[in-house]
Amino acid sequence: MEFPSEDIFLVTTSPVIKAITNFKQVSKTLEDFDVEEQPSSLLEKRYPNIKVIQSGVKQLKSDEHKIFTEDGKEYMYEKICLCAGAKPKLIFEGNPYVLGIRDTDSAQAFQKNLAQAERIVVVGNGGIALELVYEIEGCEVIWAIKDKAIGNTFFDAGAAEFLIPKLTTEKRETPIECKRTKYTMEGSEEKEGLIAASDKLGSALGPDWHEGLHLKGTKDFSHKVHIEILCEVKKIHLQQEFIQLKRTSLAFPKKEKHAEPDTVLWPVYVELTNGKIYGCDFIVSATGVVPNVQPFLDGNNFAVGEDGGLKVDKHMRTSLPDIYAAGDICTASWEPSPLWHQMRLWTQARQMGWYAAKCMAADTLGESIDMDFSFELFAHITKFFNYKVVVLGKYNAQGLGLDHELMLRCTKGQEYVKVVMQSGRMMGAVLIGETDLEETFENLILNQMDLSAYGEDLLNPDIDIEDYFD
């Protein structure tokens, strides 16, 4: 708290705030933490000059330095930081059978629907789709992905092959108790229907969002996942429309056999671009997010990035005076470090928010500030299919063209290690499992040392690589 005497307003539609707990600095750039919902009164108690205003923003008048909230009030600001996140990119807006998952409220709506479900279709290939497909039990899952392999946002085909056996094994130990407490406003449980008011945007799910949620359908088997690759959803037909079409839908494909015609009548049908049609109880759209800029654009001449985010410079300033932005809503528009790229993830949102606050303070005091070290190297730690996953730098050779080579080490069911090399220097890495290599590799990527002399020995499990590069 740089300015204990200044009034600080936090305007949010949610009755809770997201707090970072169990924070661990794993290495120079890697951070591991949980995200927990807490009542906003806790923040106000800790910092008496912070006031939480529970309302959405209706309009921003940048020329007047004013915001107007949905509850009819207006507030003047000296400096403002827009952190409204992103909203799910739904494959079809307004269809009652299409559920987008982004925040804890929508995750609970999903859980409620899953309790009655026998088959669902999951569309998307990012982190939420991966976790969802792995966690669902007792329900057939048709998983439609536009790529050749699963988890394209984080992995290549090799890592996907390493993970796929986990989708067919019987599920493991009992899930850990959810570390997050859920606070809801009184009466908010009464929201019936398939989708809990999707126009009310919650904040994004934390990295352990599915823990403690009971993701179980009606059947007594564990996993039943069928992956349809290289396809997207062409059309969604409601039951009546489908009957009139006189087309054939497919049953859940059995191993080594082509799918046969389905005899069950489903509430909704998904037609894929590969010509196949599957019936299901509902569809989960986990196809990424779009920056939530809408409430702020009207009447304000913001520079907007190609991905729809508000462009920010290296001090997190938008193109308008005294307006900053951080997290999923913004697009990093400075010349990035060759080893960093923006991805709409919790880790980056936290780093950007923290850095934006420092920039606002420095600008107010007229001080200069250096770019935060966390923007030197892309680094993210998470968990998929119960494996620890660390991604560093240009882990998928992003932007390196054909001028790179990959080195791999894989022990089935245990670990998967991939490094991206360019001209003898390490540019990125994917580590799945308990490899204990993250700190060593982080240093090798950061110091750009020429590793040509080590050749294949770089990944030789019999050589303790850490001893070389301490």
XYZ file of C-alpha atoms in Angstrom:
470
model
C 0.000 0.000 0.000
C 1.943 2.975 -1.338
C -0.830 5.505 -0.658
C -2.519 4.775 2.684
C -4.285 8.141 2.738
C -5.762 7.935 -0.765
C -9.240 6.518 -1.387
C -9.069 3.372 -3.495
C -12.272 1.987 -5.006
C -12.597 -1.584 -6.249
C -15.636 -1.821 -8.518
C -16.775 -5.399 -9.102
C -20.011 -7.196 -10.006
C -19.082 -10.081 -7.726
C -19.854 -10.312 -3.999
C -16.482 -11.994 -3.513
C -12.898 -11.177 -4.352
C -10.331 -13.620 -5.655
C -7.368 -13.921 -3.304
C -4.053 -15.636 -3.988
C -3.232 -18.192 -1.283
C -0.479 -20.785 -0.736
C 1.839 -18.682 -2.893
C 5.205 -20.304 -3.664
C 8.011 -18.763 -5.687
C 9.157 -21.985 -7.364
C 12.040 -20.314 -9.203
C 12.991 -16.890 -10.501
C 9.998 -16.661 -12.840
C 7.787 -19.629 -11.869
C 5.013 -19.055 -9.360
C 2.649 -21.622 -7.921
C -0.484 -20.582 -6.039
C -4.128 -21.320 -5.355
C -6.958 -18.915 -6.021
C -9.534 -18.576 -3.305
C -12.782 -16.663 -3.098
C -13.102 -14.454 -0.036
C -15.773 -11.984 1.066
C -14.806 -8.437 0.044
C -15.216 -7.274 3.665
C -11.887 -9.017 4.446
C -10.055 -6.700 2.057
C -11.776 -3.618 3.518
C -10.856 -4.689 7.051
C -7.205 -5.108 6.108
C -6.940 -1.817 4.247
C -9.313 0.849 5.612
C -8.786 3.132 2.586
C -10.122 0.498 0.161
C -13.854 0.531 -0.536
C -15.429 -2.288 -2.523
C -18.338 -1.171 -4.696
C -20.458 -4.113 -5.749
C -21.849 -3.071 -9.097
C -21.027 -3.363 -12.774
C -19.679 -0.450 -14.785
C -22.270 0.955 -17.183
C -20.112 3.615 -18.792
C -16.662 5.151 -18.687
C -16.309 8.840 -19.606
C -12.573 9.201 -20.057
C -12.672 12.906 -20.939
C -14.454 13.624 -17.640
C -12.425 11.093 -15.570
C -15.704 9.500 -14.448
C -17.301 6.065 -14.321
C -21.030 5.385 -14.064
C -22.090 2.173 -12.333
C -25.172 0.067 -13.025
C -26.658 1.003 -9.650
C -26.977 4.593 -10.884
C -23.969 6.145 -9.135
C -20.974 7.990 -10.550
C -17.384 8.133 -9.341
C -14.525 10.478 -10.240
C -11.053 8.992 -10.621
C -7.510 10.328 -10.803
C -6.183 7.078 -12.231
C -8.101 3.932 -13.127
C -7.014 0.391 -13.990
C -9.397 -1.747 -16.043
C -9.190 -5.402 -15.027
C -12.531 -6.717 -16.287
C -10.999 -9.909 -17.632
C -12.484 -11.822 -20.520
C -15.675 -13.688 -21.281
C -16.119 -17.154 -22.764
C -16.113 -17.299 -26.541
C -19.313 -19.317 -26.958
C -19.650 -21.367 -30.148
C -23.303 -20.284 -30.363
C -24.738 -17.411 -28.333
C -28.146 -17.756 -26.754
C -28.606 -21.531 -27.162
C -29.929 -22.993 -23.883
C -28.003 -26.245 -24.439
C -24.623 -24.549 -24.860
C -22.771 -23.917 -21.623
C -19.640 -21.784 -21.416
C -17.276 -22.398 -18.507
C -15.174 -19.554 -17.234
C -16.099 -18.718 -13.659
C -17.178 -20.533 -10.532
C -20.868 -19.775 -11.071
C -20.878 -21.355 -14.526
C -18.855 -24.301 -13.199
C -21.600 -24.958 -10.669
C -24.335 -24.689 -13.291
C -22.370 -27.245 -15.278
C -22.097 -29.595 -12.311
C -25.862 -29.412 -11.772
C -26.545 -30.349 -15.396
C -23.981 -33.120 -15.394
C -25.817 -34.918 -12.604
C -28.598 -35.775 -15.084
C -26.376 -36.257 -18.129
C -25.603 -39.454 -19.998
C -23.614 -37.882 -22.822
C -22.077 -34.456 -23.379
C -20.099 -32.895 -26.199
C -17.037 -30.825 -25.208
C -15.747 -28.347 -27.781
C -12.318 -26.761 -27.343
C -8.722 -27.702 -26.754
C -7.312 -25.420 -24.050
C -6.700 -25.873 -20.337
C -10.349 -25.955 -19.226
C -11.342 -28.522 -21.890
C -8.394 -30.739 -20.893
C -9.241 -30.690 -17.210
C -12.937 -31.146 -17.814
C -12.578 -34.222 -19.987
C -10.233 -35.810 -17.471
C -12.403 -35.087 -14.435
C -15.781 -36.218 -15.791
C -16.888 -39.667 -14.733
C -19.989 -41.706 -15.474
C -20.884 -39.776 -18.605
C -19.991 -40.330 -22.244
C -17.861 -37.487 -23.586
C -17.516 -36.663 -27.267
C -14.580 -34.266 -27.449
C -14.381 -32.172 -30.628
C -11.051 -30.436 -31.266
C -9.937 -28.412 -34.276
C -6.332 -29.585 -33.960
C -4.631 -32.907 -34.672
C -3.825 -33.506 -31.008
C -5.255 -32.654 -27.601
C -4.096 -29.709 -25.534
C -2.761 -27.717 -28.443
C -2.504 -24.501 -26.412
C 0.058 -26.118 -24.137
C 1.439 -29.163 -25.899
C 2.557 -30.740 -29.096
C 1.374 -34.118 -30.414
C 4.082 -35.955 -28.441
C 2.896 -34.615 -25.101
C -0.683 -35.412 -26.124
C 0.259 -39.035 -26.833
C 1.939 -39.195 -23.425
C -1.239 -37.967 -21.690
C -3.912 -39.878 -23.643
C -3.536 -43.200 -21.765
C -4.717 -41.338 -18.647
C -8.097 -40.813 -20.325
C -8.745 -44.537 -20.546
C -7.436 -45.707 -17.181
C -9.778 -46.130 -14.257
C -9.812 -43.031 -12.125
C -7.418 -42.579 -9.304
C -7.435 -41.669 -5.629
C -10.310 -39.683 -4.143
C -10.266 -36.009 -5.089
C -8.738 -33.557 -2.645
C -11.157 -31.402 -0.712
C -11.766 -28.127 -2.487
C -9.469 -25.479 -1.062
C -11.792 -22.726 -2.141
C -14.782 -21.542 -0.175
C -17.751 -20.393 -2.167
C -19.627 -17.323 -0.989
C -22.883 -16.531 -2.737
C -25.383 -13.774 -2.295
C -28.555 -14.890 -0.601
C -31.075 -16.029 -3.134
C -28.551 -16.516 -5.915
C -29.020 -20.296 -5.624
C -32.546 -19.924 -6.953
C -31.303 -19.287 -10.483
C -32.895 -22.180 -12.346
C -32.610 -23.175 -15.971
C -29.632 -24.525 -17.804
C -27.475 -21.430 -17.675
C -26.959 -19.233 -14.665
C -27.329 -15.663 -15.938
C -24.437 -15.686 -18.365
C -24.475 -11.922 -18.877
C -23.288 -11.501 -15.293
C -19.585 -12.161 -15.634
C -17.838 -13.811 -12.745
C -14.099 -13.789 -12.412
C -12.024 -16.489 -14.043
C -11.577 -19.896 -12.504
C -8.433 -20.578 -10.568
C -6.028 -23.348 -11.530
C -7.702 -25.910 -9.249
C -11.280 -25.009 -10.149
C -12.607 -28.544 -10.526
C -11.397 -29.821 -7.143
C -14.273 -30.443 -4.784
C -16.798 -30.193 -7.621
C -18.555 -33.504 -8.032
C -18.209 -34.012 -11.770
C -20.177 -37.213 -12.168
C -22.861 -38.149 -14.664
C -25.527 -40.835 -14.356
C -23.601 -43.933 -15.467
C -21.470 -46.127 -13.204
C -18.398 -46.354 -15.470
C -15.411 -44.087 -14.997
C -13.981 -42.646 -18.226
C -15.602 -42.850 -21.628
C -14.044 -40.327 -23.978
C -14.126 -40.281 -27.764
C -12.016 -37.637 -29.525
C -13.023 -36.215 -32.901
C -9.960 -34.409 -34.298
C -9.584 -31.719 -36.977
C -13.198 -30.622 -36.779
C -15.398 -27.843 -35.487
C -19.099 -27.519 -34.768
C -20.962 -26.731 -37.972
C -24.476 -26.598 -36.583
C -26.535 -27.384 -33.509
C -29.974 -28.931 -34.007
C -32.676 -29.112 -31.357
C -34.495 -32.449 -31.154
C -37.486 -31.404 -33.302
C -35.268 -29.908 -36.030
C -33.155 -33.037 -36.079
C -36.184 -35.331 -36.534
C -37.306 -33.201 -39.510
C -33.820 -33.401 -41.049
C -34.175 -37.185 -41.403
C -30.402 -37.567 -40.902
C -28.598 -40.297 -38.973
C -26.791 -39.598 -35.713
C -24.073 -41.826 -34.301
C -23.882 -43.932 -31.173
C -20.814 -43.639 -28.928
C -18.017 -45.333 -30.942
C -16.845 -48.672 -29.597
C -13.134 -49.533 -29.652
C -11.701 -50.422 -33.060
C -15.147 -50.079 -34.675
C -16.843 -47.386 -36.674
C -19.683 -45.656 -34.880
C -23.064 -47.192 -35.575
C -26.387 -45.340 -35.895
C -27.831 -44.185 -32.572
C -31.159 -45.490 -31.333
C -31.533 -42.958 -28.509
C -33.372 -39.666 -28.961
C -31.348 -36.775 -27.462
C -32.398 -33.251 -26.442
C -29.836 -31.668 -28.777
C -27.628 -32.714 -31.711
C -24.205 -31.478 -32.780
C -23.258 -31.577 -36.450
C -19.474 -31.481 -36.938
C -17.600 -30.177 -39.982
C -16.410 -33.749 -40.659
C -20.026 -34.708 -41.424
C -20.688 -36.679 -38.217
C -23.690 -35.938 -36.009
C -23.857 -36.849 -32.315
C -26.799 -36.426 -29.961
C -26.176 -35.328 -26.376
C -27.714 -33.810 -23.253
C -25.764 -30.569 -23.577
C -22.677 -29.007 -25.106
C -19.772 -27.421 -23.237
C -18.126 -24.585 -25.103
C -14.553 -24.361 -23.812
C -13.207 -22.511 -26.810
C -11.226 -19.777 -25.105
C -12.078 -16.243 -24.134
C -12.460 -12.770 -25.618
C -11.395 -9.626 -23.724
C -14.365 -8.072 -21.923
C -13.996 -4.547 -23.323
C -17.622 -3.755 -24.194
C -18.609 -1.507 -21.242
C -15.578 0.748 -21.804
C -15.472 1.318 -25.568
C -18.554 3.504 -25.997
C -17.517 7.136 -26.454
C -13.831 6.413 -25.720
C -11.232 6.202 -28.445
C -9.157 3.264 -27.130
C -6.478 1.671 -29.282
C -7.589 -1.981 -29.523
C -5.360 -4.976 -30.384
C -6.086 -7.578 -33.057
C -7.315 -9.971 -30.368
C -9.860 -7.390 -29.155
C -7.960 -6.347 -26.006
C -7.122 -2.788 -24.943
C -3.576 -2.069 -26.112
C -1.175 -1.266 -23.265
C 2.401 0.023 -23.349
C 5.253 -1.262 -21.198
C 3.879 0.706 -18.219
C 0.428 -0.912 -18.619
C -1.033 2.398 -19.874
C -3.816 2.329 -22.458
C -3.925 4.928 -25.227
C -6.069 7.224 -23.035
C -4.609 9.383 -20.232
C -4.715 8.002 -16.660
C -6.331 4.731 -17.803
C -4.347 1.533 -17.274
C -5.376 -2.074 -17.997
C -4.120 -5.450 -16.771
C -4.916 -9.135 -17.179
C -7.158 -10.723 -19.797
C -8.733 -7.422 -20.923
C -5.453 -5.996 -22.218
C -3.154 -6.697 -25.152
C 0.569 -6.308 -24.468
C 1.710 -3.885 -27.185
C 5.308 -3.292 -26.233
C 8.222 -5.024 -27.970
C 8.276 -8.221 -25.886
C 11.358 -10.092 -24.716
C 12.198 -12.809 -27.290
C 11.332 -15.422 -24.634
C 7.970 -14.020 -23.475
C 4.517 -13.974 -25.036
C 1.100 -13.079 -23.699
C -1.369 -15.820 -22.802
C -4.597 -15.230 -20.933
C -3.678 -17.172 -17.796
C -4.008 -16.613 -14.054
C -0.246 -16.300 -13.600
C 0.012 -13.456 -16.096
C -3.083 -11.700 -14.753
C -1.527 -11.666 -11.289
C 1.826 -10.402 -12.556
C 0.232 -7.717 -14.723
C -2.056 -6.498 -11.925
C 0.840 -6.233 -9.505
C 3.043 -4.467 -12.059
C 0.227 -2.096 -13.159
C -0.202 -0.992 -9.529
C 3.539 -0.243 -9.315
C 3.365 1.710 -12.590
C 0.376 3.766 -11.385
C 2.235 4.581 -8.165
C 5.443 5.497 -10.030
C 3.569 7.728 -12.493
C 1.782 9.496 -9.628
C 5.091 10.159 -7.875
C 6.847 11.065 -11.123
C 9.358 8.242 -10.709
C 10.759 5.971 -13.403
C 10.187 2.221 -13.252
C 11.855 -0.755 -14.926
C 9.891 -3.468 -16.664
C 9.129 -6.271 -14.217
C 11.373 -9.352 -14.440
C 8.365 -11.653 -14.888
C 8.046 -10.352 -18.484
C 11.554 -11.627 -19.336
C 10.557 -15.265 -19.699
C 7.191 -16.914 -20.265
C 6.751 -19.359 -17.371
C 3.640 -21.223 -16.267
C 3.063 -24.086 -13.867
C -0.167 -26.066 -13.726
C -1.587 -29.584 -13.419
C -3.124 -31.699 -16.162
C -4.391 -35.253 -15.727
C -2.831 -35.209 -12.262
C 0.654 -34.542 -13.661
C 2.649 -31.445 -12.767
C 3.139 -29.436 -15.969
C 5.703 -26.660 -16.459
C 5.966 -24.646 -19.682
C 8.857 -22.236 -20.251
C 9.769 -19.719 -22.952
C 8.854 -20.572 -26.551
C 7.764 -24.044 -25.457
C 5.953 -24.752 -28.729
C 8.580 -22.961 -30.870
C 6.200 -19.995 -31.141
C 7.517 -17.547 -33.734
C 10.734 -19.510 -34.375
C 9.750 -20.642 -37.885
C 11.535 -23.743 -39.161
C 14.858 -22.701 -37.665
C 14.748 -24.847 -34.536
C 15.079 -28.422 -33.348
C 13.373 -30.411 -30.630
C 14.918 -32.783 -28.128
C 12.713 -35.267 -26.284
C 12.889 -37.621 -23.345
C 9.870 -39.643 -22.347
C 9.232 -42.341 -19.775
C 5.748 -43.762 -20.302
C 3.382 -42.935 -17.459
C 6.088 -41.013 -15.609
C 7.582 -38.009 -17.356
C 7.757 -36.153 -20.646
C 10.547 -33.641 -21.287
C 10.818 -31.569 -24.445
C 13.251 -28.740 -25.139
C 13.204 -26.325 -28.071
C 16.717 -25.482 -29.320
C 17.821 -22.793 -31.767
C 21.456 -22.354 -32.824
C 22.606 -24.391 -29.815
C 20.609 -22.280 -27.344
C 17.594 -23.388 -25.339
C 14.510 -21.329 -26.252
C 11.739 -23.212 -24.463
C 10.721 -26.374 -22.633
C 7.725 -28.519 -21.665
C 8.109 -30.607 -18.503
C 5.391 -33.082 -17.524
C 5.732 -35.089 -14.312
C 8.148 -34.672 -11.405
C 11.215 -33.872 -13.504
C 12.912 -31.384 -11.127
C 14.428 -29.712 -14.177
C 12.459 -26.458 -14.155
C 15.026 -24.306 -12.368
C 17.982 -25.574 -14.399
C 16.124 -25.116 -17.680
C 14.856 -21.690 -16.668
C 18.486 -20.587 -16.103
C 19.653 -22.116 -19.381
C 16.913 -20.296 -21.298
C 17.512 -16.992 -19.500
C 21.314 -16.937 -19.873
C 21.183 -18.170 -23.521
C 24.358 -20.203 -23.076
C 25.613 -22.150 -26.124
C 24.837 -25.803 -25.359
C 25.958 -27.327 -28.703
C 28.816 -29.184 -26.999
C 26.421 -31.222 -24.843
C 24.348 -32.515 -27.771
C 21.971 -35.319 -26.827
C 23.531 -35.567 -23.346
C 21.513 -32.542 -22.378
C 18.554 -34.874 -21.747
C 20.468 -38.011 -20.768
C 18.735 -39.279 -17.583
C 22.007 -40.844 -16.391
C 23.719 -37.457 -16.283
C 22.739 -35.081 -13.521
C 22.312 -31.996 -15.638
C 21.959 -29.741 -12.586
C 25.587 -30.431 -11.598
C 26.742 -28.988 -14.910
C 24.857 -25.749 -14.634
C 24.649 -24.755 -11.001
